[in-house]
Short mmCIF file of C-alpha atoms in Angstrom, two decimals:
data_model
loop_
_atom_site.label_atom_id
_atom_site.label_comp_id
_atom_site.label_asym_id
_atom_site.label_seq_id
_atom_site.Cartn_x
_atom_site.Cartn_y
_atom_site.Cartn_z
CA UNK A 63 320.78 -51.58 -125.00
CA UNK A 64 322.26 -55.07 -124.81
CA UNK A 65 325.81 -53.67 -124.79
CA UNK A 66 324.91 -51.09 -122.15
CA UNK A 67 323.39 -53.68 -119.84
CA UNK A 68 326.33 -56.02 -120.30
CA UNK A 69 328.85 -53.20 -119.72
CA UNK A 70 327.04 -52.16 -116.52
CA UNK A 71 327.01 -55.74 -115.22
CA UNK A 72 330.70 -56.17 -116.07
CA UNK A 73 331.72 -52.90 -114.42
CA UNK A 74 329.67 -53.30 -111.25
CA UNK A 75 329.78 -57.00 -110.46
CA UNK A 76 332.79 -58.30 -112.36
CA UNK A 77 335.41 -55.59 -111.91
CA UNK A 78 338.99 -56.78 -112.41
CA UNK A 79 337.99 -59.81 -114.50
CA UNK A 80 337.90 -60.53 -118.21
CA UNK A 81 334.19 -59.67 -118.38
CA UNK A 82 334.90 -57.43 -121.35
CA UNK A 83 335.00 -60.66 -123.34
CA UNK A 84 331.18 -60.75 -123.05
CA UNK A 85 331.02 -57.30 -124.70
CA UNK A 86 333.34 -58.40 -127.46
CA UNK A 87 331.20 -61.49 -128.02
CA UNK A 88 328.09 -59.37 -128.47
CA UNK A 89 329.88 -56.95 -130.81
CA UNK A 90 331.19 -59.64 -133.14
CA UNK A 91 328.15 -61.92 -133.16
CA UNK A 92 325.10 -59.69 -133.51
CA UNK A 93 324.19 -59.04 -137.14
CA UNK A 94 321.15 -57.37 -138.74
CA UNK A 95 320.01 -60.77 -140.04
CA UNK A 96 318.97 -63.10 -137.21
CA UNK A 97 320.09 -66.20 -139.14
CA UNK A 98 323.61 -64.71 -139.46
CA UNK A 99 323.57 -63.98 -135.73
CA UNK A 100 322.57 -67.58 -134.92
CA UNK A 101 325.28 -68.99 -137.18
CA UNK A 102 327.99 -66.77 -135.72
CA UNK A 103 326.77 -67.53 -132.20
CA UNK A 104 327.37 -71.25 -132.64
CA UNK A 105 330.70 -70.70 -134.36
CA UNK A 106 331.89 -68.27 -131.66
CA UNK A 107 331.02 -70.69 -128.86
CA UNK A 108 332.63 -73.65 -130.62
CA UNK A 109 335.81 -71.77 -131.57
CA UNK A 110 336.25 -70.06 -128.20
CA UNK A 111 335.67 -73.20 -126.14
CA UNK A 112 337.96 -75.28 -128.37
CA UNK A 113 340.64 -72.58 -128.41
CA UNK A 114 340.43 -72.26 -124.65
CA UNK A 115 340.76 -75.99 -124.10
CA UNK A 116 343.76 -76.22 -126.42
CA UNK A 117 345.43 -73.21 -124.77
CA UNK A 118 344.95 -74.75 -121.31
CA UNK A 119 346.24 -78.11 -122.56
CA UNK A 120 349.31 -76.51 -124.16
CA UNK A 121 350.08 -74.57 -120.99
CA UNK A 122 349.88 -77.71 -118.89
CA UNK A 123 351.88 -79.92 -121.28
CA UNK A 124 354.44 -77.27 -122.34
CA UNK A 125 354.65 -74.78 -119.46
CA UNK A 126 357.55 -72.96 -121.15
CA UNK A 127 356.72 -69.28 -121.64
CA UNK A 128 358.81 -68.73 -124.82
CA UNK A 129 357.17 -71.74 -126.50
CA UNK A 130 353.69 -70.55 -125.59
CA UNK A 131 354.52 -67.04 -126.80
CA UNK A 132 355.73 -68.48 -130.10
CA UNK A 133 352.52 -70.48 -130.55
CA UNK A 134 350.51 -67.37 -129.63
CA UNK A 135 352.46 -65.27 -132.15
CA UNK A 136 351.92 -67.85 -134.91
CA UNK A 137 348.20 -67.83 -134.09
CA UNK A 138 348.17 -64.01 -134.21
CA UNK A 139 349.75 -64.17 -137.67
CA UNK A 140 347.11 -66.69 -138.74
CA UNK A 141 344.38 -64.35 -137.51
CA UNK A 142 345.76 -61.71 -139.88
CA UNK A 143 345.99 -64.21 -142.75
CA UNK A 144 342.38 -65.25 -142.10
CA UNK A 145 341.32 -61.71 -142.94
CA UNK A 146 342.31 -62.49 -146.54
CA UNK A 147 341.48 -66.19 -146.74
CA UNK A 148 338.02 -67.65 -146.27
CA UNK A 149 337.71 -69.80 -143.15
CA UNK A 150 334.70 -70.54 -141.00
CA UNK A 151 334.14 -68.20 -138.09
CA UNK A 152 334.66 -71.13 -135.70
CA UNK A 153 338.22 -71.60 -136.99
CA UNK A 154 338.85 -67.86 -136.75
CA UNK A 155 337.52 -67.75 -133.15
CA UNK A 156 339.62 -70.81 -132.26
CA UNK A 157 342.89 -69.28 -133.50
CA UNK A 158 342.02 -65.86 -132.07
CA UNK A 159 341.34 -67.36 -128.63
CA UNK A 160 344.62 -69.27 -128.70
CA UNK A 161 346.47 -66.11 -129.66
CA UNK A 162 344.89 -63.86 -127.05
CA UNK A 163 345.20 -66.34 -124.20
CA UNK A 164 348.76 -67.45 -124.93
CA UNK A 165 350.11 -63.95 -125.57
CA UNK A 166 348.43 -62.22 -122.64
CA UNK A 167 348.43 -64.70 -119.77
CA UNK A 168 351.20 -65.96 -117.47
CA UNK A 169 351.74 -69.73 -117.84
CA UNK A 170 350.50 -70.54 -114.33
CA UNK A 171 347.25 -68.62 -114.93
CA UNK A 172 346.34 -69.84 -118.41
CA UNK A 173 343.69 -72.34 -117.29
CA UNK A 174 342.04 -69.95 -114.83
CA UNK A 175 342.05 -66.92 -117.13
CA UNK A 176 340.96 -69.07 -120.04
CA UNK A 177 338.05 -70.48 -118.03
CA UNK A 178 336.98 -66.88 -117.34
CA UNK A 179 337.18 -65.96 -121.01
CA UNK A 180 335.13 -68.99 -122.05
CA UNK A 181 332.57 -68.32 -119.31
CA UNK A 182 332.20 -64.67 -120.34
CA UNK A 183 331.89 -65.63 -123.99
CA UNK A 184 329.10 -68.03 -123.03
CA UNK A 185 327.52 -65.28 -120.90
CA UNK A 186 327.62 -62.88 -123.86
CA UNK A 187 326.07 -65.56 -126.06
CA UNK A 188 323.33 -66.11 -123.47
CA UNK A 189 322.65 -62.37 -123.38
CA UNK A 190 322.22 -62.44 -127.17
CA UNK A 191 319.80 -65.36 -126.97
CA UNK A 192 317.76 -63.69 -124.24
CA UNK A 193 317.82 -60.37 -126.10
CA UNK A 194 316.65 -62.11 -129.29
CA UNK A 195 313.80 -63.84 -127.48
CA UNK A 196 312.66 -60.55 -125.96
CA UNK A 197 313.12 -58.53 -129.16
CA UNK A 198 311.54 -60.88 -131.69
CA UNK A 199 307.89 -60.20 -130.76
CA UNK A 200 308.62 -56.46 -130.91
CA UNK A 201 310.32 -56.75 -134.29
CA UNK A 202 307.47 -58.82 -135.74
CA UNK A 203 304.88 -56.25 -134.59
CA UNK A 204 306.76 -53.31 -136.07
CA UNK A 205 305.24 -51.91 -139.24
CA UNK A 206 307.53 -51.41 -142.23
CA UNK A 207 308.41 -47.86 -143.21
CA UNK A 208 306.34 -46.40 -146.06
#
């Protein structure tokens, strides 16, 4: 239900933006265990915001497309390595954000597109928090299966 509502909002009111980032946030954060969801929520926010800030800073300090593409490619390789090496989810989200933003955005638009991605990640996180608040009383009232 949460994904459906978010997808409808993204399609109707945020067409042509990076609102899909909110859907991705929900997909990668929500876990069956609420404590895991809370932990990943904080890590996702921290990593995405930090990655976004660093990407915007790099684009303003080194506005050279080949350099930014190289940094993005190195970050993409690290994302793959992190599938086999244990790192916190915040570090993973940080490197992933750097990779996605630097590889997919023109230099002049990095800050603006990155601000959208961070905002939609925060919106997805807020949807999870609201959904958890609404769902918790229902979950607590539910009787276990026999």
